Amino acid sequence: MATFLARSALRAVSQTPRLAFPKATTSPVALKSWAQQPVSCRFLASSTKPSEQPRLRLGSEAPNFQAKTTHGEIDFHQWLGGSWAILFSHPADFTPVCTTELGAFARLAPEFERRGVKMIGLSANDLSSHKRWIADINELSSTNLQFPIIADADRRVAFLYDMVDAQDLSNIDEKGIAFTIRSVFVIDPQKKIRLTMMYPASTGRNTTEVLRVIDSLQTGDNMGVTTPVDWQLEDDVIVPPSVSTEDAKKKFGTVREVKPYLRYTKI
Ligand code: BEZ
């Protein structure tokens, strides 16, 4: 029965004509028509057509865009420069989980700065709303949020980064538009996406994990090593299979061989 219902739903979706995702120049009327399609028609399309959400993979170039932010208009690639960065998104301003997350990221700004990582947030509301929301975040988290927040009221950047919810069809705002997923993108100085995290609207992210992965990525890039489960800075690292034990000893000194394929060293 469930299979029958799923097949019928898919058939219904595939038979519904789809409107292409609007271009930057699209009129507000066309944008509204696109947004008023059933969520499934907007987002369950195959990945081959340019009008659909791009499928970003680890190693993909972070797509460029121009957007209004609380620090003025930016060209994202220019803003990145040659720096590490995190782009993290929120479904909406003045929502409880998002408010706690942004406060936590703001308080951790010195940790990101120490690692040379620029921060930029995104939420699907306009600038005036963001500015009022930041005042609340600062009050509630006793912080002083300094990084820009993108005003993505039309979900244009969310769409470009494959952050519009297609899985949870009940995750829609009062206008029936799919919320932006809670996502984190870690972007390296070559503008490559190195980490993606996607969380459901109900679950706040773990800021410590974001910092931990950045430490792992930067350590891996600098030292040519990998890191084991639950690794933290100062813990032993792994000699990757591509490096012989002999070469690892030359480079790092002591190598602890637990199995021929599992070798630890200190850096
Ligand atoms: C939140 O708590 O952050 C949230 C609530 C409803 C929709 C989206 C986000």
PDB file of C-alpha atoms and ligand atoms in Angstrom:
ATOM      1  CA  MET A   1       0.000   0.000   0.000  1.00  0.00           C
ATOM      2  CA  ALA A   2       2.780   2.399   1.027  1.00  0.00           C
ATOM      3  CA  THR A   3       4.656   1.603  -2.192  1.00  0.00           C
ATOM      4  CA  PHE A   4       1.492   2.197  -4.208  1.00  0.00           C
ATOM      5  CA  LEU A   5       0.947   5.588  -2.525  1.00  0.00           C
ATOM      6  CA  ALA A   6       4.588   6.583  -3.034  1.00  0.00           C
ATOM      7  CA  ARG A   7       4.398   5.604  -6.743  1.00  0.00           C
ATOM      8  CA  SER A   8       1.145   7.559  -7.197  1.00  0.00           C
ATOM      9  CA  ALA A   9       2.691  10.593  -5.532  1.00  0.00           C
ATOM     10  CA  LEU A  10       5.780  10.389  -7.742  1.00  0.00           C
ATOM     11  CA  ARG A  11       3.606   9.981 -10.866  1.00  0.00           C
ATOM     12  CA  ALA A  12       1.562  13.032  -9.848  1.00  0.00           C
ATOM     13  CA  VAL A  13       4.738  15.049  -9.304  1.00  0.00           C
ATOM     14  CA  SER A  14       6.313  13.969 -12.576  1.00  0.00           C
ATOM     15  CA  GLN A  15       3.131  14.830 -14.526  1.00  0.00           C
ATOM     16  CA  THR A  16       2.866  18.350 -13.076  1.00  0.00           C
ATOM     17  CA  PRO A  17       4.498  20.934 -15.366  1.00  0.00           C
ATOM     18  CA  ARG A  18       7.449  22.560 -13.617  1.00  0.00           C
ATOM     19  CA  LEU A  19       8.287  26.221 -13.759  1.00  0.00           C
ATOM     20  CA  ALA A  20      11.975  27.024 -14.045  1.00  0.00           C
ATOM     21  CA  PHE A  21      13.673  28.708 -11.109  1.00  0.00           C
ATOM     22  CA  PRO A  22      13.434  32.438 -11.790  1.00  0.00           C
ATOM     23  CA  LYS A  23      16.423  34.435 -12.997  1.00  0.00           C
ATOM     24  CA  ALA A  24      17.622  37.551 -11.172  1.00  0.00           C
ATOM     25  CA  THR A  25      15.599  39.684 -13.596  1.00  0.00           C
ATOM     26  CA  THR A  26      12.347  37.777 -13.155  1.00  0.00           C
ATOM     27  CA  SER A  27       9.323  39.889 -12.297  1.00  0.00           C
ATOM     28  CA  PRO A  28       7.792  39.568  -8.834  1.00  0.00           C
ATOM     29  CA  VAL A  29       4.670  38.030 -10.464  1.00  0.00           C
ATOM     30  CA  ALA A  30       6.680  35.217 -12.108  1.00  0.00           C
ATOM     31  CA  LEU A  31       8.630  34.694  -8.897  1.00  0.00           C
ATOM     32  CA  LYS A  32       5.346  34.300  -7.031  1.00  0.00           C
ATOM     33  CA  SER A  33       4.067  31.734  -9.589  1.00  0.00           C
ATOM     34  CA  TRP A  34       7.252  29.725  -9.185  1.00  0.00           C
ATOM     35  CA  ALA A  35       7.013  29.864  -5.410  1.00  0.00           C
ATOM     36  CA  GLN A  36       3.348  28.843  -5.465  1.00  0.00           C
ATOM     37  CA  GLN A  37       4.013  25.529  -7.206  1.00  0.00           C
ATOM     38  CA  PRO A  38       3.810  22.529  -4.896  1.00  0.00           C
ATOM     39  CA  VAL A  39       7.094  22.200  -3.039  1.00  0.00           C
ATOM     40  CA  SER A  40       7.691  18.765  -4.557  1.00  0.00           C
ATOM     41  CA  CYS A  41       7.495  20.167  -8.103  1.00  0.00           C
ATOM     42  CA  ARG A  42       9.957  22.873  -7.326  1.00  0.00           C
ATOM     43  CA  PHE A  43      12.577  20.670  -5.812  1.00  0.00           C
ATOM     44  CA  LEU A  44      12.245  17.012  -6.766  1.00  0.00           C
ATOM     45  CA  ALA A  45      13.507  17.482 -10.294  1.00  0.00           C
ATOM     46  CA  SER A  46      16.572  15.692 -11.707  1.00  0.00           C
ATOM     47  CA  SER A  47      19.916  17.438 -11.382  1.00  0.00           C
ATOM     48  CA  THR A  48      20.578  17.857 -15.102  1.00  0.00           C
ATOM     49  CA  LYS A  49      18.569  20.994 -15.835  1.00  0.00           C
ATOM     50  CA  PRO A  50      20.039  24.422 -15.071  1.00  0.00           C
ATOM     51  CA  SER A  51      16.770  25.546 -13.507  1.00  0.00           C
ATOM     52  CA  GLU A  52      17.136  23.101 -10.628  1.00  0.00           C
ATOM     53  CA  GLN A  53      19.064  23.293  -7.409  1.00  0.00           C
ATOM     54  CA  PRO A  54      22.715  22.486  -8.099  1.00  0.00           C
ATOM     55  CA  ARG A  55      24.028  19.401  -6.362  1.00  0.00           C
ATOM     56  CA  LEU A  56      27.015  20.672  -4.437  1.00  0.00           C
ATOM     57  CA  ARG A  57      29.607  18.072  -3.569  1.00  0.00           C
ATOM     58  CA  LEU A  58      32.757  18.113  -1.469  1.00  0.00           C
ATOM     59  CA  GLY A  59      35.328  19.599  -3.841  1.00  0.00           C
ATOM     60  CA  SER A  60      32.772  21.651  -5.823  1.00  0.00           C
ATOM     61  CA  GLU A  61      33.616  25.320  -6.248  1.00  0.00           C
ATOM     62  CA  ALA A  62      31.465  27.388  -3.891  1.00  0.00           C
ATOM     63  CA  PRO A  63      28.987  29.085  -6.273  1.00  0.00           C
ATOM     64  CA  ASN A  64      29.399  32.841  -6.589  1.00  0.00           C
ATOM     65  CA  PHE A  65      26.538  35.262  -5.997  1.00  0.00           C
ATOM     66  CA  GLN A  66      25.876  38.910  -5.269  1.00  0.00           C
ATOM     67  CA  ALA A  67      23.694  39.661  -2.284  1.00  0.00           C
ATOM     68  CA  LYS A  68      22.674  42.254   0.251  1.00  0.00           C
ATOM     69  CA  THR A  69      24.111  41.637   3.683  1.00  0.00           C
ATOM     70  CA  THR A  70      24.096  43.449   6.990  1.00  0.00           C
ATOM     71  CA  HIS A  71      27.570  44.736   5.969  1.00  0.00           C
ATOM     72  CA  GLY A  72      26.408  46.016   2.562  1.00  0.00           C
ATOM     73  CA  GLU A  73      26.286  44.377  -0.874  1.00  0.00           C
ATOM     74  CA  ILE A  74      28.840  41.675  -1.528  1.00  0.00           C
ATOM     75  CA  ASP A  75      30.166  39.589  -4.376  1.00  0.00           C
ATOM     76  CA  PHE A  76      30.696  36.331  -2.538  1.00  0.00           C
ATOM     77  CA  HIS A  77      33.950  35.316  -4.267  1.00  0.00           C
ATOM     78  CA  GLN A  78      35.411  38.776  -3.700  1.00  0.00           C
ATOM     79  CA  TRP A  79      34.317  38.641  -0.086  1.00  0.00           C
ATOM     80  CA  LEU A  80      36.005  35.231   0.320  1.00  0.00           C
ATOM     81  CA  GLY A  81      39.300  36.526  -1.085  1.00  0.00           C
ATOM     82  CA  GLY A  82      41.797  33.748  -0.436  1.00  0.00           C
ATOM     83  CA  SER A  83      40.508  32.887   3.014  1.00  0.00           C
ATOM     84  CA  TRP A  84      38.904  29.904   4.683  1.00  0.00           C
ATOM     85  CA  ALA A  85      35.244  30.665   5.375  1.00  0.00           C
ATOM     86  CA  ILE A  86      32.059  29.225   6.798  1.00  0.00           C
ATOM     87  CA  LEU A  87      28.675  29.974   5.309  1.00  0.00           C
ATOM     88  CA  PHE A  88      25.852  28.911   7.587  1.00  0.00           C
ATOM     89  CA  SER A  89      22.174  29.277   6.937  1.00  0.00           C
ATOM     90  CA  HIS A  90      19.045  29.691   8.987  1.00  0.00           C
ATOM     91  CA  PRO A  91      15.420  29.083   8.047  1.00  0.00           C
ATOM     92  CA  ALA A  92      14.116  32.383   9.404  1.00  0.00           C
ATOM     93  CA  ASP A  93      14.779  35.356  11.691  1.00  0.00           C
ATOM     94  CA  PHE A  94      13.190  35.492  15.144  1.00  0.00           C
ATOM     95  CA  THR A  95      12.919  31.700  15.403  1.00  0.00           C
ATOM     96  CA  PRO A  96      14.050  30.067  18.633  1.00  0.00           C
ATOM     97  CA  VAL A  97      16.656  27.507  17.537  1.00  0.00           C
ATOM     98  CA  CYS A  98      18.266  29.878  15.005  1.00  0.00           C
ATOM     99  CA  THR A  99      18.541  32.587  17.647  1.00  0.00           C
ATOM    100  CA  THR A 100      20.529  30.298  19.947  1.00  0.00           C
ATOM    101  CA  GLU A 101      22.764  29.181  17.059  1.00  0.00           C
ATOM    102  CA  LEU A 102      23.664  32.670  15.871  1.00  0.00           C
ATOM    103  CA  GLY A 103      24.414  33.755  19.427  1.00  0.00           C
ATOM    104  CA  ALA A 104      26.774  30.796  19.824  1.00  0.00           C
ATOM    105  CA  PHE A 105      28.548  31.462  16.508  1.00  0.00           C
ATOM    106  CA  ALA A 106      28.914  35.135  17.430  1.00  0.00           C
ATOM    107  CA  ARG A 107      30.482  34.254  20.788  1.00  0.00           C
ATOM    108  CA  LEU A 108      32.936  31.919  19.047  1.00  0.00           C
ATOM    109  CA  ALA A 109      34.079  34.544  16.521  1.00  0.00           C
ATOM    110  CA  PRO A 110      37.578  34.789  18.121  1.00  0.00           C
ATOM    111  CA  GLU A 111      38.022  31.002  17.648  1.00  0.00           C
ATOM    112  CA  PHE A 112      37.168  31.233  13.956  1.00  0.00           C
ATOM    113  CA  GLU A 113      39.420  34.264  13.582  1.00  0.00           C
ATOM    114  CA  ARG A 114      42.317  32.382  15.241  1.00  0.00           C
ATOM    115  CA  ARG A 115      41.958  29.717  12.525  1.00  0.00           C
ATOM    116  CA  GLY A 116      41.804  32.342   9.743  1.00  0.00           C
ATOM    117  CA  VAL A 117      38.142  31.527   8.975  1.00  0.00           C
ATOM    118  CA  LYS A 118      35.765  34.278   7.862  1.00  0.00           C
ATOM    119  CA  MET A 119      32.141  33.855   8.952  1.00  0.00           C
ATOM    120  CA  ILE A 120      28.971  34.688   7.077  1.00  0.00           C
ATOM    121  CA  GLY A 121      25.410  33.797   8.016  1.00  0.00           C
ATOM    122  CA  LEU A 122      22.277  33.669   5.886  1.00  0.00           C
ATOM    123  CA  SER A 123      18.632  33.842   6.783  1.00  0.00           C
ATOM    124  CA  ALA A 124      15.559  34.001   4.594  1.00  0.00           C
ATOM    125  CA  ASN A 125      14.435  37.495   5.601  1.00  0.00           C
ATOM    126  CA  ASP A 126      15.239  41.052   4.613  1.00  0.00           C
ATOM    127  CA  LEU A 127      17.857  43.421   6.024  1.00  0.00           C
ATOM    128  CA  SER A 128      15.599  45.404   8.313  1.00  0.00           C
ATOM    129  CA  SER A 129      14.438  42.185   9.939  1.00  0.00           C
ATOM    130  CA  HIS A 130      18.058  40.963  10.284  1.00  0.00           C
ATOM    131  CA  LYS A 131      19.076  44.207  12.000  1.00  0.00           C
ATOM    132  CA  ARG A 132      16.280  43.943  14.550  1.00  0.00           C
ATOM    133  CA  TRP A 133      17.024  40.257  15.080  1.00  0.00           C
ATOM    134  CA  ILE A 134      20.735  40.896  15.701  1.00  0.00           C
ATOM    135  CA  ALA A 135      19.761  43.220  18.566  1.00  0.00           C
ATOM    136  CA  ASP A 136      17.836  40.318  20.152  1.00  0.00           C
ATOM    137  CA  ILE A 137      20.708  37.861  19.559  1.00  0.00           C
ATOM    138  CA  ASN A 138      23.198  40.227  21.182  1.00  0.00           C
ATOM    139  CA  GLU A 139      20.880  40.765  24.138  1.00  0.00           C
ATOM    140  CA  LEU A 140      20.096  37.063  24.667  1.00  0.00           C
ATOM    141  CA  SER A 141      23.632  35.712  24.181  1.00  0.00           C
ATOM    142  CA  SER A 142      25.498  38.674  25.709  1.00  0.00           C
ATOM    143  CA  THR A 143      27.496  39.026  22.545  1.00  0.00           C
ATOM    144  CA  ASN A 144      28.277  41.512  19.793  1.00  0.00           C
ATOM    145  CA  LEU A 145      27.616  39.801  16.475  1.00  0.00           C
ATOM    146  CA  GLN A 146      30.124  41.207  13.979  1.00  0.00           C
ATOM    147  CA  PHE A 147      29.960  39.013  10.867  1.00  0.00           C
ATOM    148  CA  PRO A 148      27.631  39.719   7.923  1.00  0.00           C
ATOM    149  CA  ILE A 149      24.271  38.024   7.524  1.00  0.00           C
ATOM    150  CA  ILE A 150      22.939  37.615   4.001  1.00  0.00           C
ATOM    151  CA  ALA A 151      19.381  38.817   3.393  1.00  0.00           C
ATOM    152  CA  ASP A 152      17.950  35.918   1.388  1.00  0.00           C
ATOM    153  CA  ALA A 153      14.240  36.656   1.590  1.00  0.00           C
ATOM    154  CA  ASP A 154      13.639  35.197  -1.906  1.00  0.00           C
ATOM    155  CA  ARG A 155      15.742  32.037  -1.138  1.00  0.00           C
ATOM    156  CA  ARG A 156      17.938  32.799  -4.166  1.00  0.00           C
ATOM    157  CA  VAL A 157      21.220  31.957  -2.413  1.00  0.00           C
ATOM    158  CA  ALA A 158      19.564  29.087  -0.566  1.00  0.00           C
ATOM    159  CA  PHE A 159      18.561  27.630  -3.927  1.00  0.00           C
ATOM    160  CA  LEU A 160      22.058  28.101  -5.363  1.00  0.00           C
ATOM    161  CA  TYR A 161      23.525  26.193  -2.422  1.00  0.00           C
ATOM    162  CA  ASP A 162      20.945  23.386  -2.510  1.00  0.00           C
ATOM    163  CA  MET A 163      19.617  24.492   0.853  1.00  0.00           C
ATOM    164  CA  VAL A 164      15.899  24.564   0.129  1.00  0.00           C
ATOM    165  CA  ASP A 165      14.116  21.794   1.944  1.00  0.00           C
ATOM    166  CA  ALA A 166      12.811  19.029  -0.324  1.00  0.00           C
ATOM    167  CA  GLN A 167      12.792  16.247   2.189  1.00  0.00           C
ATOM    168  CA  ASP A 168      10.416  17.554   4.794  1.00  0.00           C
ATOM    169  CA  LEU A 169       7.430  18.833   2.838  1.00  0.00           C
ATOM    170  CA  SER A 170       5.866  20.152   6.030  1.00  0.00           C
ATOM    171  CA  ASN A 171       8.877  22.424   6.560  1.00  0.00           C
ATOM    172  CA  ILE A 172       7.252  25.401   4.869  1.00  0.00           C
ATOM    173  CA  ASP A 173       6.558  28.944   5.945  1.00  0.00           C
ATOM    174  CA  GLU A 174       3.120  30.554   6.206  1.00  0.00           C
ATOM    175  CA  LYS A 175       3.207  31.294   2.435  1.00  0.00           C
ATOM    176  CA  GLY A 176       3.868  27.626   1.578  1.00  0.00           C
ATOM    177  CA  ILE A 177       7.494  28.306   0.604  1.00  0.00           C
ATOM    178  CA  ALA A 178      10.018  25.693   1.674  1.00  0.00           C
ATOM    179  CA  PHE A 179      12.301  26.838   4.462  1.00  0.00           C
ATOM    180  CA  THR A 180      16.024  27.055   4.029  1.00  0.00           C
ATOM    181  CA  ILE A 181      17.722  24.081   5.659  1.00  0.00           C
ATOM    182  CA  ARG A 182      20.197  24.637   8.485  1.00  0.00           C
ATOM    183  CA  SER A 183      23.399  24.121   6.513  1.00  0.00           C
ATOM    184  CA  VAL A 184      27.074  24.742   7.114  1.00  0.00           C
ATOM    185  CA  PHE A 185      29.589  25.006   4.291  1.00  0.00           C
ATOM    186  CA  VAL A 186      33.283  25.118   5.085  1.00  0.00           C
ATOM    187  CA  ILE A 187      35.067  26.698   2.125  1.00  0.00           C
ATOM    188  CA  ASP A 188      38.830  26.608   1.660  1.00  0.00           C
ATOM    189  CA  PRO A 189      41.147  29.333   0.284  1.00  0.00           C
ATOM    190  CA  GLN A 190      40.745  27.840  -3.236  1.00  0.00           C
ATOM    191  CA  LYS A 191      36.959  28.414  -2.883  1.00  0.00           C
ATOM    192  CA  LYS A 192      36.343  24.660  -2.760  1.00  0.00           C
ATOM    193  CA  ILE A 193      33.612  23.254  -0.529  1.00  0.00           C
ATOM    194  CA  ARG A 194      35.349  21.031   2.023  1.00  0.00           C
ATOM    195  CA  LEU A 195      32.492  20.215   4.387  1.00  0.00           C
ATOM    196  CA  THR A 196      28.725  20.320   4.250  1.00  0.00           C
ATOM    197  CA  MET A 197      26.401  19.746   7.180  1.00  0.00           C
ATOM    198  CA  MET A 198      22.640  19.754   6.890  1.00  0.00           C
ATOM    199  CA  TYR A 199      20.456  19.719   9.948  1.00  0.00           C
ATOM    200  CA  PRO A 200      16.696  19.519  10.348  1.00  0.00           C
ATOM    201  CA  ALA A 201      14.857  22.646  11.494  1.00  0.00           C
ATOM    202  CA  SER A 202      14.242  21.009  14.857  1.00  0.00           C
ATOM    203  CA  THR A 203      17.916  20.514  15.753  1.00  0.00           C
ATOM    204  CA  GLY A 204      20.482  23.195  16.490  1.00  0.00           C
ATOM    205  CA  ARG A 205      24.007  22.591  15.231  1.00  0.00           C
ATOM    206  CA  ASN A 206      27.094  21.843  17.299  1.00  0.00           C
ATOM    207  CA  THR A 207      29.523  24.744  16.983  1.00  0.00           C
ATOM    208  CA  THR A 208      32.329  22.739  18.608  1.00  0.00           C
ATOM    209  CA  GLU A 209      32.043  20.166  15.820  1.00  0.00           C
ATOM    210  CA  VAL A 210      32.328  22.886  13.170  1.00  0.00           C
ATOM    211  CA  LEU A 211      35.583  24.088  14.762  1.00  0.00           C
ATOM    212  CA  ARG A 212      36.820  20.498  15.175  1.00  0.00           C
ATOM    213  CA  VAL A 213      36.371  19.742  11.473  1.00  0.00           C
ATOM    214  CA  ILE A 214      38.115  22.974  10.511  1.00  0.00           C
ATOM    215  CA  ASP A 215      41.046  21.913  12.730  1.00  0.00           C
ATOM    216  CA  SER A 216      41.085  18.519  11.057  1.00  0.00           C
ATOM    217  CA  LEU A 217      40.947  19.954   7.521  1.00  0.00           C
ATOM    218  CA  GLN A 218      43.652  22.523   8.182  1.00  0.00           C
ATOM    219  CA  THR A 219      45.889  19.967   9.933  1.00  0.00           C
ATOM    220  CA  GLY A 220      45.371  17.499   7.089  1.00  0.00           C
ATOM    221  CA  ASP A 221      46.199  20.105   4.439  1.00  0.00           C
ATOM    222  CA  ASN A 222      49.286  21.345   6.293  1.00  0.00           C
ATOM    223  CA  MET A 223      50.710  18.009   7.427  1.00  0.00           C
ATOM    224  CA  GLY A 224      49.439  15.392   4.956  1.00  0.00           C
ATOM    225  CA  VAL A 225      47.697  13.343   7.669  1.00  0.00           C
ATOM    226  CA  THR A 226      44.161  12.233   8.462  1.00  0.00           C
ATOM    227  CA  THR A 227      42.382  12.300  11.831  1.00  0.00           C
ATOM    228  CA  PRO A 228      40.576   9.515  13.685  1.00  0.00           C
ATOM    229  CA  VAL A 229      37.145   9.428  15.274  1.00  0.00           C
ATOM    230  CA  ASP A 230      36.460  12.194  17.804  1.00  0.00           C
ATOM    231  CA  TRP A 231      39.920  13.639  17.159  1.00  0.00           C
ATOM    232  CA  GLN A 232      40.848  16.898  18.845  1.00  0.00           C
ATOM    233  CA  LEU A 233      43.885  19.149  18.375  1.00  0.00           C
ATOM    234  CA  GLU A 234      46.907  17.635  20.196  1.00  0.00           C
ATOM    235  CA  ASP A 235      45.623  14.032  19.747  1.00  0.00           C
ATOM    236  CA  ASP A 236      47.588  11.555  17.623  1.00  0.00           C
ATOM    237  CA  VAL A 237      46.863  11.647  13.894  1.00  0.00           C
ATOM    238  CA  ILE A 238      46.750   8.901  11.268  1.00  0.00           C
ATOM    239  CA  VAL A 239      49.345   8.244   8.581  1.00  0.00           C
ATOM    240  CA  PRO A 240      47.259   7.889   5.407  1.00  0.00           C
ATOM    241  CA  PRO A 241      47.565   4.700   3.333  1.00  0.00           C
ATOM    242  CA  SER A 242      49.306   6.613   0.523  1.00  0.00           C
ATOM    243  CA  VAL A 243      52.372   7.233   2.766  1.00  0.00           C
ATOM    244  CA  SER A 244      54.783   4.379   3.534  1.00  0.00           C
ATOM    245  CA  THR A 245      55.787   3.779   7.153  1.00  0.00           C
ATOM    246  CA  GLU A 246      59.397   4.507   6.168  1.00  0.00           C
ATOM    247  CA  ASP A 247      58.467   7.921   4.722  1.00  0.00           C
ATOM    248  CA  ALA A 248      56.215   8.674   7.693  1.00  0.00           C
ATOM    249  CA  LYS A 249      59.103   7.959  10.106  1.00  0.00           C
ATOM    250  CA  LYS A 250      61.350  10.293   8.122  1.00  0.00           C
ATOM    251  CA  LYS A 251      58.712  13.016   8.262  1.00  0.00           C
ATOM    252  CA  PHE A 252      57.240  12.614  11.754  1.00  0.00           C
ATOM    253  CA  GLY A 253      59.704  10.514  13.769  1.00  0.00           C
ATOM    254  CA  THR A 254      57.867   7.808  15.674  1.00  0.00           C
ATOM    255  CA  VAL A 255      55.078   5.854  13.974  1.00  0.00           C
ATOM    256  CA  ARG A 256      52.882   3.536  16.061  1.00  0.00           C
ATOM    257  CA  GLU A 257      51.678   0.673  13.859  1.00  0.00           C
ATOM    258  CA  VAL A 258      48.492  -0.925  15.279  1.00  0.00           C
ATOM    259  CA  LYS A 259      47.784  -2.775  12.011  1.00  0.00           C
ATOM    260  CA  PRO A 260      49.633  -2.377   8.733  1.00  0.00           C
ATOM    261  CA  TYR A 261      46.737  -0.162   7.599  1.00  0.00           C
ATOM    262  CA  LEU A 262      46.289   1.755  10.892  1.00  0.00           C
ATOM    263  CA  ARG A 263      49.316   3.803  11.854  1.00  0.00           C
ATOM    264  CA  TYR A 264      49.362   6.712  14.287  1.00  0.00           C
ATOM    265  CA  THR A 265      51.871   9.475  14.713  1.00  0.00           C
ATOM    266  CA  LYS A 266      52.258  12.742  16.620  1.00  0.00           C
ATOM    267  CA  ILE A 267      52.621  16.117  15.008  1.00  0.00           C
TER     268      ILE A 267
HETATM  269  C1  BEZ B   1      13.667  27.569  14.876  1.00  0.00           C
HETATM  270  O1  BEZ B   1      13.321  27.274  16.014  1.00  0.00           O
HETATM  271  O2  BEZ B   1      14.797  28.033  14.652  1.00  0.00           O
HETATM  272  C2  BEZ B   1      12.688  27.370  13.742  1.00  0.00           C
HETATM  273  C3  BEZ B   1      11.359  27.160  14.027  1.00  0.00           C
HETATM  274  C4  BEZ B   1      10.460  26.989  12.996  1.00  0.00           C
HETATM  275  C5  BEZ B   1      10.876  27.039  11.690  1.00  0.00           C
HETATM  276  C6  BEZ B   1      12.196  27.253  11.409  1.00  0.00           C
HETATM  277  C7  BEZ B   1      13.112  27.424  12.435  1.00  0.00           C
END
